[in-house]
Structures are given as C-alpha cells and as structure tokens.
mmCIF file of C-alpha atoms and ligand atoms in Angstrom:
data_model
loop_
_atom_site.group_PDB
_atom_site.id
_atom_site.type_symbol
_atom_site.label_atom_id
_atom_site.label_comp_id
_atom_site.label_asym_id
_atom_site.label_seq_id
_atom_site.Cartn_x
_atom_site.Cartn_y
_atom_site.Cartn_z
ATOM 1 C CA MET Q 1338 18.133 16.911 -7.179
ATOM 2 C CA VAL Q 1339 16.877 18.386 -3.936
ATOM 3 C CA GLU Q 1340 18.630 17.124 -0.895
ATOM 4 C CA ILE Q 1341 16.418 14.865 1.144
ATOM 5 C CA ARG Q 1342 16.018 16.225 4.643
ATOM 6 C CA LYS Q 1343 14.131 14.824 7.600
ATOM 7 C CA THR Q 1344 10.388 15.283 7.393
ATOM 8 C CA ALA Q 1345 9.284 18.534 8.900
ATOM 9 C CA PRO Q 1346 7.379 18.043 12.147
ATOM 10 C CA ALA Q 1347 4.234 19.688 10.801
ATOM 11 C CA SER Q 1348 3.847 17.043 8.154
ATOM 12 C CA ALA Q 1349 5.062 14.086 10.194
ATOM 13 C CA GLY Q 1350 2.502 11.305 9.926
ATOM 14 C CA ALA Q 1351 1.044 12.795 6.695
ATOM 15 C CA SER Q 1352 2.339 9.903 4.650
ATOM 16 C CA GLU Q 1353 0.568 7.411 6.897
ATOM 17 C CA LEU Q 1354 -2.575 9.536 6.631
ATOM 18 C CA PHE Q 1355 -2.302 9.420 2.788
ATOM 19 C CA GLN Q 1356 -2.069 5.564 2.847
ATOM 20 C CA LEU Q 1357 -5.385 5.553 4.623
ATOM 21 C CA LEU Q 1358 -6.925 7.782 1.950
ATOM 22 C CA ARG Q 1359 -5.654 5.764 -1.013
ATOM 23 C CA ASP Q 1360 -8.845 3.628 -1.019
ATOM 24 C CA GLY Q 1361 -10.602 6.665 -2.428
ATOM 25 C CA GLN Q 1362 -13.224 6.785 0.275
ATOM 26 C CA PRO Q 1363 -13.964 10.388 1.334
ATOM 27 C CA ARG Q 1364 -13.702 11.052 5.106
ATOM 28 C CA THR Q 1365 -14.090 13.997 7.471
ATOM 29 C CA ARG Q 1366 -11.324 15.385 9.705
ATOM 30 C CA SER Q 1367 -13.122 13.824 12.746
ATOM 31 C CA GLU Q 1368 -13.309 10.420 11.107
ATOM 32 C CA LEU Q 1369 -9.637 10.602 10.197
ATOM 33 C CA ALA Q 1370 -8.680 11.777 13.716
ATOM 34 C CA ASP Q 1371 -10.491 8.778 15.200
ATOM 35 C CA LEU Q 1372 -8.936 6.330 12.734
ATOM 36 C CA MET Q 1373 -5.338 7.641 13.390
ATOM 37 C CA GLY Q 1374 -5.854 8.303 17.120
ATOM 38 C CA VAL Q 1375 -4.665 11.933 16.912
ATOM 39 C CA ALA Q 1376 -6.205 15.357 17.417
ATOM 40 C CA ARG Q 1377 -8.318 17.060 14.703
ATOM 41 C CA SER Q 1378 -5.856 19.896 14.585
ATOM 42 C CA THR Q 1379 -3.074 17.461 13.831
ATOM 43 C CA ILE Q 1380 -5.140 15.966 10.952
ATOM 44 C CA ALA Q 1381 -5.754 19.447 9.567
ATOM 45 C CA LEU Q 1382 -1.964 20.061 9.381
ATOM 46 C CA ARG Q 1383 -1.391 16.748 7.670
ATOM 47 C CA LEU Q 1384 -4.206 17.306 5.153
ATOM 48 C CA ASP Q 1385 -2.732 20.712 4.338
ATOM 49 C CA ALA Q 1386 0.646 19.167 3.662
ATOM 50 C CA LEU Q 1387 -0.909 16.490 1.394
ATOM 51 C CA MET Q 1388 -3.118 19.013 -0.459
ATOM 52 C CA GLY Q 1389 0.029 21.124 -1.026
ATOM 53 C CA LEU Q 1390 1.385 18.115 -3.012
ATOM 54 C CA GLY Q 1391 -1.866 17.709 -4.931
ATOM 55 C CA LEU Q 1392 -2.305 14.160 -3.547
ATOM 56 C CA VAL Q 1393 -5.438 14.915 -1.542
ATOM 57 C CA ALA Q 1394 -8.365 17.211 -2.293
ATOM 58 C CA PRO Q 1395 -11.675 18.231 -0.726
ATOM 59 C CA VAL Q 1396 -14.596 16.231 -2.117
ATOM 60 C CA GLU Q 1397 -17.549 18.014 -3.713
ATOM 61 C CA ASP Q 1398 -20.310 17.381 -1.156
ATOM 62 C CA ALA Q 1399 -23.726 16.905 -2.569
ATOM 63 C CA VAL Q 1400 -25.402 17.879 0.676
ATOM 64 C CA SER Q 1401 -23.214 20.949 1.450
ATOM 65 C CA THR Q 1402 -24.938 24.183 0.571
ATOM 66 C CA GLY Q 1403 -24.418 27.915 0.790
ATOM 67 C CA GLY Q 1404 -20.926 27.778 -0.565
ATOM 68 C CA ARG Q 1405 -19.511 26.271 2.611
ATOM 69 C CA PRO Q 1406 -16.193 24.457 2.004
ATOM 70 C CA SER Q 1407 -16.450 20.692 1.829
ATOM 71 C CA SER Q 1408 -15.711 18.839 5.001
ATOM 72 C CA ARG Q 1409 -14.660 15.535 3.399
ATOM 73 C CA PHE Q 1410 -11.299 14.667 1.880
ATOM 74 C CA ALA Q 1411 -10.134 11.943 -0.435
ATOM 75 C CA MET Q 1412 -7.081 10.997 -2.539
ATOM 76 C CA SER Q 1413 -6.904 13.034 -5.713
ATOM 77 C CA THR Q 1414 -5.874 11.006 -8.729
ATOM 78 C CA GLY Q 1415 -5.779 13.673 -11.376
ATOM 79 C CA ALA Q 1416 -3.212 16.210 -10.265
ATOM 80 C CA GLN Q 1417 -0.153 14.137 -11.156
ATOM 81 C CA VAL Q 1418 0.718 11.431 -13.639
ATOM 82 C CA VAL Q 1419 2.905 8.379 -14.227
ATOM 83 C CA LEU Q 1420 4.220 6.782 -17.415
ATOM 84 C CA GLY Q 1421 3.842 3.141 -18.318
ATOM 85 C CA VAL Q 1422 6.264 1.747 -20.884
ATOM 86 C CA ASP Q 1423 5.811 -1.708 -22.487
ATOM 87 C CA ILE Q 1424 8.894 -2.670 -24.491
ATOM 88 C CA GLY Q 1425 8.171 -5.683 -26.628
ATOM 89 C CA ALA Q 1426 10.416 -7.697 -29.020
ATOM 90 C CA SER Q 1427 9.329 -5.532 -31.942
ATOM 91 C CA HIS Q 1428 7.135 -2.786 -30.625
ATOM 92 C CA LEU Q 1429 7.049 -0.039 -28.038
ATOM 93 C CA ARG Q 1430 3.873 1.057 -26.251
ATOM 94 C CA VAL Q 1431 3.862 4.084 -23.930
ATOM 95 C CA GLY Q 1432 0.925 5.366 -21.897
ATOM 96 C CA LEU Q 1433 0.434 8.364 -19.627
ATOM 97 C CA THR Q 1434 -2.017 7.620 -16.784
ATOM 98 C CA ASP Q 1435 -3.372 9.373 -13.798
ATOM 99 C CA LEU Q 1436 -2.741 8.060 -10.264
ATOM 100 C CA GLY Q 1437 -5.856 5.892 -10.514
ATOM 101 C CA GLY Q 1438 -4.489 4.048 -13.536
ATOM 102 C CA GLY Q 1439 -6.779 5.854 -15.943
ATOM 103 C CA CYS Q 1440 -5.114 6.313 -19.389
ATOM 104 C CA LEU Q 1441 -4.774 9.956 -20.529
ATOM 105 C CA ALA Q 1442 -2.809 9.424 -23.685
ATOM 106 C CA ASP Q 1443 -0.905 6.622 -25.348
ATOM 107 C CA ALA Q 1444 1.271 5.836 -28.346
ATOM 108 C CA LEU Q 1445 2.438 2.701 -30.143
ATOM 109 C CA ARG Q 1446 5.643 2.490 -32.242
ATOM 110 C CA ASP Q 1447 7.141 -0.371 -34.269
ATOM 111 C CA LEU Q 1448 10.717 -0.537 -32.929
ATOM 112 C CA PRO Q 1449 12.812 -3.714 -32.440
ATOM 113 C CA VAL Q 1450 14.280 -3.994 -28.926
ATOM 114 C CA SER Q 1451 17.403 -5.249 -30.677
ATOM 115 C CA ASN Q 1452 18.173 -1.702 -31.807
ATOM 116 C CA GLY Q 1453 19.746 -1.299 -28.394
ATOM 117 C CA PRO Q 1454 18.980 0.573 -25.197
ATOM 118 C CA GLU Q 1455 19.904 4.086 -26.316
ATOM 119 C CA ALA Q 1456 17.803 4.007 -29.478
ATOM 120 C CA VAL Q 1457 14.776 2.508 -27.672
ATOM 121 C CA LEU Q 1458 14.943 4.643 -24.502
ATOM 122 C CA ASP Q 1459 15.517 7.882 -26.535
ATOM 123 C CA THR Q 1460 12.265 7.053 -28.396
ATOM 124 C CA VAL Q 1461 10.510 6.442 -25.018
ATOM 125 C CA ALA Q 1462 11.631 9.930 -23.916
ATOM 126 C CA GLU Q 1463 10.401 11.485 -27.182
ATOM 127 C CA LEU Q 1464 7.033 9.781 -26.902
ATOM 128 C CA ALA Q 1465 6.777 10.737 -23.237
ATOM 129 C CA ALA Q 1466 7.279 14.445 -24.173
ATOM 130 C CA GLU Q 1467 4.589 14.164 -26.829
ATOM 131 C CA LEU Q 1468 2.090 12.463 -24.508
ATOM 132 C CA LEU Q 1469 2.687 15.007 -21.715
ATOM 133 C CA GLU Q 1470 2.014 17.799 -24.172
ATOM 134 C CA GLN Q 1471 -1.096 16.082 -25.506
ATOM 135 C CA ALA Q 1472 -2.449 15.742 -21.973
ATOM 136 C CA GLY Q 1473 -1.469 19.304 -21.072
ATOM 137 C CA ARG Q 1474 1.030 18.252 -18.505
ATOM 138 C CA SER Q 1475 4.784 18.811 -17.948
ATOM 139 C CA THR Q 1476 7.652 16.666 -16.594
ATOM 140 C CA ARG Q 1477 6.998 18.356 -13.178
ATOM 141 C CA ASP Q 1478 3.719 16.443 -13.002
ATOM 142 C CA LEU Q 1479 5.463 13.115 -13.772
ATOM 143 C CA LEU Q 1480 5.851 11.158 -10.467
ATOM 144 C CA ALA Q 1481 7.369 7.947 -11.732
ATOM 145 C CA VAL Q 1482 7.907 5.694 -14.753
ATOM 146 C CA GLY Q 1483 7.334 1.931 -14.964
ATOM 147 C CA VAL Q 1484 9.072 -0.150 -17.684
ATOM 148 C CA GLY Q 1485 8.470 -3.694 -18.776
ATOM 149 C CA VAL Q 1486 11.195 -5.364 -20.892
ATOM 150 C CA PRO Q 1487 11.201 -8.756 -22.689
ATOM 151 C CA GLY Q 1488 13.964 -10.341 -20.669
ATOM 152 C CA PRO Q 1489 15.282 -10.980 -17.117
ATOM 153 C CA VAL Q 1490 15.844 -8.042 -14.906
ATOM 154 C CA GLU Q 1491 17.850 -7.737 -11.703
ATOM 155 C CA HIS Q 1492 15.193 -6.256 -9.481
ATOM 156 C CA SER Q 1493 17.438 -4.341 -7.089
ATOM 157 C CA THR Q 1494 19.072 -2.313 -9.908
ATOM 158 C CA GLY Q 1495 16.580 -2.463 -12.759
ATOM 159 C CA ARG Q 1496 19.306 -3.695 -15.129
ATOM 160 C CA PRO Q 1497 18.498 -6.453 -17.697
ATOM 161 C CA ILE Q 1498 20.641 -9.582 -17.062
ATOM 162 C CA ASN Q 1499 21.742 -11.649 -20.137
ATOM 163 C CA PRO Q 1500 18.426 -11.034 -21.950
ATOM 164 C CA PRO Q 1501 18.501 -13.417 -24.961
ATOM 165 C CA ILE Q 1502 16.526 -11.191 -27.386
ATOM 166 C CA MET Q 1503 17.933 -7.867 -26.286
ATOM 167 C CA PRO Q 1504 21.450 -7.419 -27.625
ATOM 168 C CA GLY Q 1505 23.334 -4.556 -26.012
ATOM 169 C CA TRP Q 1506 21.029 -4.383 -22.987
ATOM 170 C CA HIS Q 1507 22.925 -6.680 -20.593
ATOM 171 C CA GLY Q 1508 23.742 -4.684 -17.401
ATOM 172 C CA PHE Q 1509 22.436 -1.390 -18.963
ATOM 173 C CA ASP Q 1510 21.459 1.171 -16.402
ATOM 174 C CA VAL Q 1511 17.845 1.665 -17.609
ATOM 175 C CA PRO Q 1512 16.678 3.587 -14.512
ATOM 176 C CA GLY Q 1513 19.696 5.856 -14.665
ATOM 177 C CA TYR Q 1514 19.525 6.641 -18.351
ATOM 178 C CA LEU Q 1515 15.775 7.120 -18.619
ATOM 179 C CA GLY Q 1516 15.507 8.758 -15.178
ATOM 180 C CA GLU Q 1517 17.908 11.406 -16.281
ATOM 181 C CA LYS Q 1518 15.898 12.198 -19.419
ATOM 182 C CA LEU Q 1519 12.493 12.242 -17.699
ATOM 183 C CA GLY Q 1520 13.406 13.591 -14.255
ATOM 184 C CA ALA Q 1521 11.460 10.881 -12.401
ATOM 185 C CA PRO Q 1522 12.289 7.567 -10.689
ATOM 186 C CA VAL Q 1523 12.153 4.597 -13.125
ATOM 187 C CA LEU Q 1524 11.064 1.090 -12.112
ATOM 188 C CA VAL Q 1525 12.025 -1.828 -14.379
ATOM 189 C CA ASP Q 1526 10.721 -5.435 -14.436
ATOM 190 C CA ASN Q 1527 10.339 -8.263 -16.892
ATOM 191 C CA ASP Q 1528 7.280 -8.094 -19.193
ATOM 192 C CA VAL Q 1529 5.551 -11.116 -17.739
ATOM 193 C CA ASN Q 1530 5.619 -9.735 -14.209
ATOM 194 C CA VAL Q 1531 4.397 -6.375 -15.506
ATOM 195 C CA MET Q 1532 1.602 -8.021 -17.484
ATOM 196 C CA SER Q 1533 0.479 -10.032 -14.462
ATOM 197 C CA VAL Q 1534 0.134 -6.828 -12.452
ATOM 198 C CA GLY Q 1535 -1.816 -5.164 -15.377
ATOM 199 C CA GLU Q 1536 -4.024 -8.208 -15.780
ATOM 200 C CA ARG Q 1537 -4.906 -8.339 -12.124
ATOM 201 C CA GLU Q 1538 -5.635 -4.626 -12.032
ATOM 202 C CA ALA Q 1539 -7.811 -4.776 -15.118
ATOM 203 C CA ALA Q 1540 -9.795 -7.981 -14.610
ATOM 204 C CA TRP Q 1541 -9.181 -9.530 -11.105
ATOM 205 C CA PRO Q 1542 -8.685 -6.691 -8.601
ATOM 206 C CA ASP Q 1543 -10.092 -8.764 -5.756
ATOM 207 C CA VAL Q 1544 -8.092 -11.899 -6.444
ATOM 208 C CA GLU Q 1545 -5.136 -12.312 -4.098
ATOM 209 C CA ASN Q 1546 -3.499 -15.361 -5.749
ATOM 210 C CA LEU Q 1547 -3.126 -15.413 -9.470
ATOM 211 C CA ILE Q 1548 -0.678 -16.823 -12.028
ATOM 212 C CA PHE Q 1549 -0.414 -15.105 -15.382
ATOM 213 C CA VAL Q 1550 1.237 -17.266 -18.081
ATOM 214 C CA LYS Q 1551 2.520 -15.665 -21.222
ATOM 215 C CA VAL Q 1552 2.879 -18.155 -24.103
ATOM 216 C CA ALA Q 1553 4.382 -16.498 -27.145
ATOM 217 C CA THR Q 1554 7.906 -16.729 -28.593
ATOM 218 C CA GLY Q 1555 8.945 -17.616 -25.050
ATOM 219 C CA ILE Q 1556 7.042 -18.941 -22.067
ATOM 220 C CA GLY Q 1557 7.036 -17.306 -18.633
ATOM 221 C CA ALA Q 1558 4.754 -16.689 -15.695
ATOM 222 C CA GLY Q 1559 4.067 -13.826 -13.349
ATOM 223 C CA ILE Q 1560 2.945 -14.827 -9.847
ATOM 224 C CA ILE Q 1561 0.674 -12.674 -7.670
ATOM 225 C CA CYS Q 1562 0.895 -14.230 -4.175
ATOM 226 C CA ASN Q 1563 -1.241 -12.787 -1.361
ATOM 227 C CA GLY Q 1564 -1.799 -9.621 -3.470
ATOM 228 C CA GLU Q 1565 1.860 -9.023 -4.125
ATOM 229 C CA LEU Q 1566 4.088 -9.778 -7.078
ATOM 230 C CA LEU Q 1567 6.345 -12.680 -6.118
ATOM 231 C CA ARG Q 1568 9.836 -12.048 -7.522
ATOM 232 C CA GLY Q 1569 11.917 -14.531 -5.492
ATOM 233 C CA ALA Q 1570 15.515 -14.094 -4.295
ATOM 234 C CA ASP Q 1571 16.943 -12.982 -7.606
ATOM 235 C CA GLY Q 1572 13.868 -11.816 -9.502
ATOM 236 C CA VAL Q 1573 13.352 -14.898 -11.655
ATOM 237 C CA ALA Q 1574 10.382 -16.435 -9.859
ATOM 238 C CA GLY Q 1575 7.904 -17.727 -12.500
ATOM 239 C CA ASP Q 1576 10.456 -18.527 -15.186
ATOM 240 C CA ILE Q 1577 8.634 -21.693 -16.065
ATOM 241 C CA GLY Q 1578 9.713 -21.923 -19.768
ATOM 242 C CA HIS Q 1579 12.755 -24.006 -18.925
ATOM 243 C CA ILE Q 1580 11.136 -26.600 -16.731
ATOM 244 C CA ARG Q 1581 11.630 -30.067 -18.226
ATOM 245 C CA VAL Q 1582 8.645 -31.835 -19.704
ATOM 246 C CA PRO Q 1583 9.099 -35.565 -20.177
ATOM 247 C CA ARG Q 1584 7.559 -35.660 -23.633
ATOM 248 C CA GLY Q 1585 10.262 -33.287 -24.980
ATOM 249 C CA GLU Q 1586 13.324 -35.360 -24.219
ATOM 250 C CA ASP Q 1587 14.831 -34.941 -27.764
ATOM 251 C CA LYS Q 1588 13.974 -31.310 -28.199
ATOM 252 C CA LEU Q 1589 16.863 -28.885 -27.886
ATOM 253 C CA CYS Q 1590 15.957 -25.572 -26.264
ATOM 254 C CA ARG Q 1591 17.612 -22.242 -27.096
ATOM 255 C CA CYS Q 1592 19.011 -22.338 -23.486
ATOM 256 C CA GLY Q 1593 21.129 -25.356 -24.418
ATOM 257 C CA ASN Q 1594 19.169 -27.973 -22.366
ATOM 258 C CA TYR Q 1595 16.858 -30.622 -23.806
ATOM 259 C CA GLY Q 1596 13.115 -30.997 -23.071
ATOM 260 C CA CYS Q 1597 12.261 -27.483 -21.893
ATOM 261 C CA LEU Q 1598 8.619 -26.519 -21.967
ATOM 262 C CA GLU Q 1599 9.529 -23.608 -24.242
ATOM 263 C CA ALA Q 1600 11.080 -25.954 -26.806
ATOM 264 C CA LEU Q 1601 7.774 -27.830 -27.026
ATOM 265 C CA ALA Q 1602 4.980 -25.373 -26.497
ATOM 266 C CA SER Q 1603 6.016 -21.842 -27.547
ATOM 267 C CA GLY Q 1604 4.585 -20.231 -30.630
ATOM 268 C CA VAL Q 1605 7.907 -20.804 -32.463
ATOM 269 C CA ALA Q 1606 8.040 -24.498 -31.397
ATOM 270 C CA VAL Q 1607 4.461 -25.158 -32.565
ATOM 271 C CA ALA Q 1608 5.214 -23.402 -35.831
ATOM 272 C CA ALA Q 1609 8.307 -25.598 -36.388
ATOM 273 C CA LYS Q 1610 6.225 -28.699 -35.758
ATOM 274 C CA LEU Q 1611 3.671 -27.588 -38.333
ATOM 275 C CA ARG Q 1612 6.444 -26.858 -40.872
ATOM 276 C CA GLU Q 1613 7.605 -30.454 -40.442
ATOM 277 C CA ALA Q 1614 4.096 -31.447 -41.421
ATOM 278 C CA GLY Q 1615 4.352 -29.395 -44.577
ATOM 279 C CA LEU Q 1616 2.373 -26.336 -43.457
ATOM 280 C CA ASP Q 1617 3.511 -22.734 -43.948
ATOM 281 C CA ALA Q 1618 4.078 -21.445 -40.436
ATOM 282 C CA ARG Q 1619 7.060 -19.245 -39.365
ATOM 283 C CA ASP Q 1620 5.959 -18.109 -35.944
ATOM 284 C CA GLY Q 1621 3.156 -18.021 -33.348
ATOM 285 C CA ARG Q 1622 1.159 -15.470 -35.458
ATOM 286 C CA ASP Q 1623 1.039 -17.965 -38.326
ATOM 287 C CA VAL Q 1624 -0.035 -20.645 -35.965
ATOM 288 C CA VAL Q 1625 -2.930 -18.472 -34.685
ATOM 289 C CA ALA Q 1626 -3.972 -17.696 -38.317
ATOM 290 C CA LEU Q 1627 -3.989 -21.460 -39.196
ATOM 291 C CA VAL Q 1628 -6.070 -22.321 -36.180
ATOM 292 C CA ASN Q 1629 -8.548 -19.538 -36.837
ATOM 293 C CA SER Q 1630 -8.881 -20.750 -40.418
ATOM 294 C CA GLY Q 1631 -9.910 -24.124 -39.008
ATOM 295 C CA ASP Q 1632 -6.748 -26.181 -39.952
ATOM 296 C CA GLN Q 1633 -7.137 -29.422 -37.951
ATOM 297 C CA GLN Q 1634 -3.372 -30.098 -37.773
ATOM 298 C CA ALA Q 1635 -2.808 -26.683 -36.258
ATOM 299 C CA VAL Q 1636 -5.705 -27.131 -33.841
ATOM 300 C CA HIS Q 1637 -4.245 -30.470 -32.695
ATOM 301 C CA ALA Q 1638 -0.797 -29.069 -32.242
ATOM 302 C CA VAL Q 1639 -2.067 -26.104 -30.271
ATOM 303 C CA ARG Q 1640 -4.075 -28.298 -28.013
ATOM 304 C CA GLN Q 1641 -1.041 -30.465 -27.333
ATOM 305 C CA ALA Q 1642 0.997 -27.323 -26.497
ATOM 306 C CA GLY Q 1643 -1.743 -26.459 -24.032
ATOM 307 C CA ARG Q 1644 -1.468 -29.863 -22.453
ATOM 308 C CA ASP Q 1645 2.319 -29.429 -22.171
ATOM 309 C CA VAL Q 1646 1.850 -26.101 -20.420
ATOM 310 C CA GLY Q 1647 -0.781 -27.809 -18.199
ATOM 311 C CA GLU Q 1648 1.817 -30.383 -17.111
ATOM 312 C CA VAL Q 1649 4.060 -27.667 -15.725
ATOM 313 C CA LEU Q 1650 1.173 -25.693 -14.327
ATOM 314 C CA SER Q 1651 -0.124 -28.774 -12.375
ATOM 315 C CA ALA Q 1652 3.109 -28.711 -10.375
ATOM 316 C CA CYS Q 1653 2.891 -24.897 -9.890
ATOM 317 C CA LEU Q 1654 -0.740 -25.351 -8.613
ATOM 318 C CA SER Q 1655 0.342 -27.723 -5.931
ATOM 319 C CA MET Q 1656 2.983 -25.191 -4.822
ATOM 320 C CA MET Q 1657 0.978 -21.955 -5.090
ATOM 321 C CA ASN Q 1658 -2.733 -22.822 -4.974
ATOM 322 C CA PRO Q 1659 -3.855 -19.859 -7.103
ATOM 323 C CA ALA Q 1660 -7.531 -18.962 -7.572
ATOM 324 C CA VAL Q 1661 -7.078 -17.893 -11.187
ATOM 325 C CA ILE Q 1662 -4.675 -18.929 -13.919
ATOM 326 C CA VAL Q 1663 -4.686 -16.425 -16.816
ATOM 327 C CA ILE Q 1664 -3.307 -17.448 -20.214
ATOM 328 C CA GLY Q 1665 -1.889 -14.532 -22.309
ATOM 329 C CA GLY Q 1666 0.507 -13.984 -25.091
ATOM 330 C CA SER Q 1667 -0.062 -14.745 -28.733
ATOM 331 C CA MET Q 1668 -0.983 -18.432 -28.235
ATOM 332 C CA ALA Q 1669 -3.916 -17.321 -26.122
ATOM 333 C CA LEU Q 1670 -5.336 -15.800 -29.328
ATOM 334 C CA THR Q 1671 -6.116 -19.335 -30.569
ATOM 335 C CA GLY Q 1672 -9.216 -19.083 -28.377
ATOM 336 C CA GLU Q 1673 -10.426 -22.075 -26.528
ATOM 337 C CA HIS Q 1674 -8.160 -24.689 -28.213
ATOM 338 C CA PHE Q 1675 -5.020 -23.881 -26.197
ATOM 339 C CA ILE Q 1676 -6.825 -23.385 -22.946
ATOM 340 C CA ALA Q 1677 -8.771 -26.611 -23.457
ATOM 341 C CA GLY Q 1678 -5.470 -28.477 -23.449
ATOM 342 C CA VAL Q 1679 -4.334 -26.739 -20.306
ATOM 343 C CA ARG Q 1680 -7.571 -27.525 -18.456
ATOM 344 C CA GLU Q 1681 -7.545 -31.138 -19.665
ATOM 345 C CA VAL Q 1682 -4.235 -31.827 -17.877
ATOM 346 C CA VAL Q 1683 -4.548 -29.515 -14.903
ATOM 347 C CA TYR Q 1684 -7.925 -30.880 -13.765
ATOM 348 C CA SER Q 1685 -6.852 -34.513 -14.178
ATOM 349 C CA ARG Q 1686 -3.415 -34.134 -12.543
ATOM 350 C CA THR Q 1687 -4.172 -31.917 -9.560
ATOM 351 C CA MET Q 1688 -5.823 -32.783 -6.225
ATOM 352 C CA PRO Q 1689 -9.528 -31.749 -6.278
ATOM 353 C CA LEU Q 1690 -9.072 -29.368 -3.366
ATOM 354 C CA ALA Q 1691 -6.680 -27.219 -5.326
ATOM 355 C CA THR Q 1692 -8.922 -27.064 -8.401
ATOM 356 C CA GLN Q 1693 -12.478 -26.882 -6.901
ATOM 357 C CA HIS Q 1694 -12.569 -23.039 -7.174
ATOM 358 C CA LEU Q 1695 -9.756 -22.638 -9.796
ATOM 359 C CA ARG Q 1696 -10.560 -20.708 -12.947
ATOM 360 C CA ILE Q 1697 -8.372 -20.999 -16.046
ATOM 361 C CA VAL Q 1698 -9.143 -18.159 -18.449
ATOM 362 C CA GLN Q 1699 -7.891 -16.249 -21.391
ATOM 363 C CA SER Q 1700 -6.280 -12.798 -20.830
ATOM 364 C CA ALA Q 1701 -8.909 -10.096 -20.767
ATOM 365 C CA SER Q 1702 -6.677 -7.080 -21.027
ATOM 366 C CA GLY Q 1703 -4.809 -8.145 -24.130
ATOM 367 C CA LEU Q 1704 -2.337 -5.628 -25.414
ATOM 368 C CA ASP Q 1705 -3.021 -3.219 -22.665
ATOM 369 C CA ALA Q 1706 -1.803 -5.527 -19.860
ATOM 370 C CA GLY Q 1707 1.863 -4.545 -20.327
ATOM 371 C CA MET Q 1708 1.274 -0.863 -20.391
ATOM 372 C CA LEU Q 1709 -1.235 -0.829 -17.574
ATOM 373 C CA GLY Q 1710 0.939 -3.039 -15.414
ATOM 374 C CA ALA Q 1711 3.943 -0.748 -15.992
ATOM 375 C CA SER Q 1712 1.817 2.209 -14.854
ATOM 376 C CA MET Q 1713 0.721 0.309 -11.778
ATOM 377 C CA LEU Q 1714 4.354 -0.393 -10.806
ATOM 378 C CA ALA Q 1715 5.046 3.323 -11.157
ATOM 379 C CA ILE Q 1716 1.940 4.238 -9.117
ATOM 380 C CA HIS Q 1717 2.696 1.758 -6.374
ATOM 381 C CA HIS Q 1718 6.146 3.173 -6.142
ATOM 382 C CA ALA Q 1719 5.138 6.872 -6.343
ATOM 383 C CA LEU Q 1720 2.490 6.526 -3.626
ATOM 384 C CA SER Q 1721 4.498 4.407 -1.177
ATOM 385 C CA VAL Q 1722 5.132 5.708 2.370
ATOM 386 C CA GLU Q 1723 8.760 6.388 1.554
ATOM 387 C CA SER Q 1724 7.999 8.277 -1.686
ATOM 388 C CA VAL Q 1725 5.335 10.474 -0.148
ATOM 389 C CA ASP Q 1726 7.704 11.163 2.772
ATOM 390 C CA ARG Q 1727 10.327 12.252 0.299
ATOM 391 C CA MET Q 1728 7.848 14.558 -1.500
ATOM 392 C CA LEU Q 1729 6.750 16.088 1.756
ATOM 393 C CA ALA Q 1730 10.362 16.650 2.852
ATOM 394 C CA ALA Q 1731 11.348 18.182 -0.462
ATOM 395 C CA GLY Q 1732 8.159 20.243 -0.734
ATOM 396 C CA ALA Q 1733 7.814 18.977 -4.281
ATOM 397 C CA GLY Q 1734 4.820 20.097 -6.248
ATOM 398 C CA VAL Q 1735 4.221 23.095 -4.103
HETATM 399 ZN ZN1 ZN R 2500 15.348 -24.099 -22.058
#
C-alpha cells in the first residue's frame, strides 16, 4: 500500500472539480473557472491532475476543426472499472462495469453461499480475473468492488452478522479477505439494499424516494430516502420481514416469534400453505410455476400474500411517503396477482395524500438489480471526494 500523504498543492481542489464533472456535461476551462470561483490557470492544473488519473478527458468537439485540441472536458467513464458481486443463496453473479455502470463482462456460477466465505470469495476472485482478462483490463484498472450478500451486514465493517442462511460467514472480514486478493477497496451490504440501488439506477434514476421490497425465501426492503440509501443506526433499516401481521398469530417464524410477515407471505410460506391443500409445492419457484399454469388455489394464496405485504407497507408508507414501491424477488414473477393484493390493501388503508402519486410496480431490472447495485456502491465509493483525494495524493494510475 502507498502511504497516504497530504494532497499536493497543485492538485488541491481537483477532487471538488471532479464532483462537478460527474454529471457528464462537457465544460470549458472558463466555465469551470466561473463555477468554482478560481482562475483559469488553477482549473488547468486541476484538470491535468484529473486527466493523469484517467478520470477526466477532453471531449471530441464537433465544431473544432484544423486539429486544434478540444477545449471542453468531461468525466471519462471508460478508463477504469469496478466489480459488482451479487452473492445469492445458491448462485454467484459477478459483473465488470465502467464508471458509468455500463457492463463490460459478466459471469454467473451456481454456488451455494453455505459453502462458506473462503470458497465463495475465492471463486469471486477467480471470476474477477477472468472478466478483467476478457475486457482487456488488469487489477490496476480496478477502482473498487461492491458486494451484496443474502444476510445482515454491519455497515461500518462490512462483516455479515448472524446471517441465517450463511453458515461460517458470521463476523467474517469480507472486505479484508477479498480486498487482499483483488487489490481494491471492497464495500459490502445486504442484497436487498444493493438491489434497491440497482433498481433505482436502472428504472427510476430521477425518483428520490423509493422502497424496494424483495419477496422470496425471506422478505426485506431497501429504502431510498432523498436519493440516498437509508441504513439506519445499525444497518438494519428496512428489515420488514419480522413485523407482526395480525392474521398470522399462530404462525411460527424461523426467528422464533409468532406472526411475522415472512412466516405468512414468503415464497416458502405460501408453498407450505399450498402443500397443506394437497398441491406439490416446495418453494417460491414452485408457487410461481403453479400460478403461471393458472392454478386457482395458488393464485388465491399469492394474492393473499400480497395483501399481507400490503398491510406492512401501509405502515411504511405513512412513515416514508415514497413515490414508488417496487416489488422484486421470486414472488414478483407471479405477475399482477401478487401486486394486485399489495395494491388492494395499500390504497384502502393509506391516506389519499400519501397514495395520490404513488406507483406500485414489478421490478424492471430482474436478475441484474443485484449486480448493477453492487457496481453502483463501488462507483459511489470510488468517485467520492475522499477516494479521489487519495488517488491524487498517491498519484495512482499515472
Ligand atoms: Zn420472524
């Protein structure tokens, strides 16, 4: 590791200039000087520092002729890359993207998370090396890595905390282990938070307040509040699966309590209900197949699960007042049936002012939400004021 020294005077302020250019809009030195309130010569020095890192480049000017150098500059998304890693219960999806979130190469592996952190993260490192090679890049170009895992994560350390379906992962130093292998900072968050970031990026970039609900084997929500992911004091904001629903009084949840939303409305819970009725359903995937084949008992059960989720979301709506609720996870694949149940309860239980502009929709980004969201976490980290300052100080990429 290069020792971090104070930013050299010549590049001081370059990081702030870069934040201005992150919107992608090309600007001249004069425009930048006016915006930042400094001399053009100062802007020139800062642009040189940022171009040295590959973060900013001159823009091809359609009107410039005679081989004159372009006079406008913008953020350059292609020089460096990040890695987005979506670790699911039974699969692993890894994508290499540029700094604009554009996917350069990706890979999918069947690998149970229960194989433990070393086995899974070693595979991530192998896939990362393959993808970098495919895209003609090296680990030197890798600025950061984002990882989504199917369990709770302590945000300050990136360590999973008592994750129920991830044996061997409790307290494991994911950023330390993977960071050493890949030579880049590693950000870790739970899969639902990561998916909510990906869904917003893919489908709702202009929406500032959004709740993404994943209904699969478990139930959880990612909350985007005023454009930022809301994690709460301990990183568990949005853990709605264990909120009590009156209808479920006698249902024992895997957490040990009775009446949790998850014990009533998850894919596994609906499958259990259908088994009681004599149908062959082991998990959420079977439920989806039954619904799609037109089985009326399955349709009815899924709609009721939607209503149960709607009960809890009605309370969340009064607290958060989102503009969009996105339903993702395997149960969203039942099409309109699940969402119809959610809508039925939400619109009848919530004050009209909170629902007049509300949209309740199915996830648009599907399988890509996790990988894209993990990439976005990495990009936000890599391009933050602090990170760019560090790169400038270390002279990285020069
Ligand atoms: Zn519970």
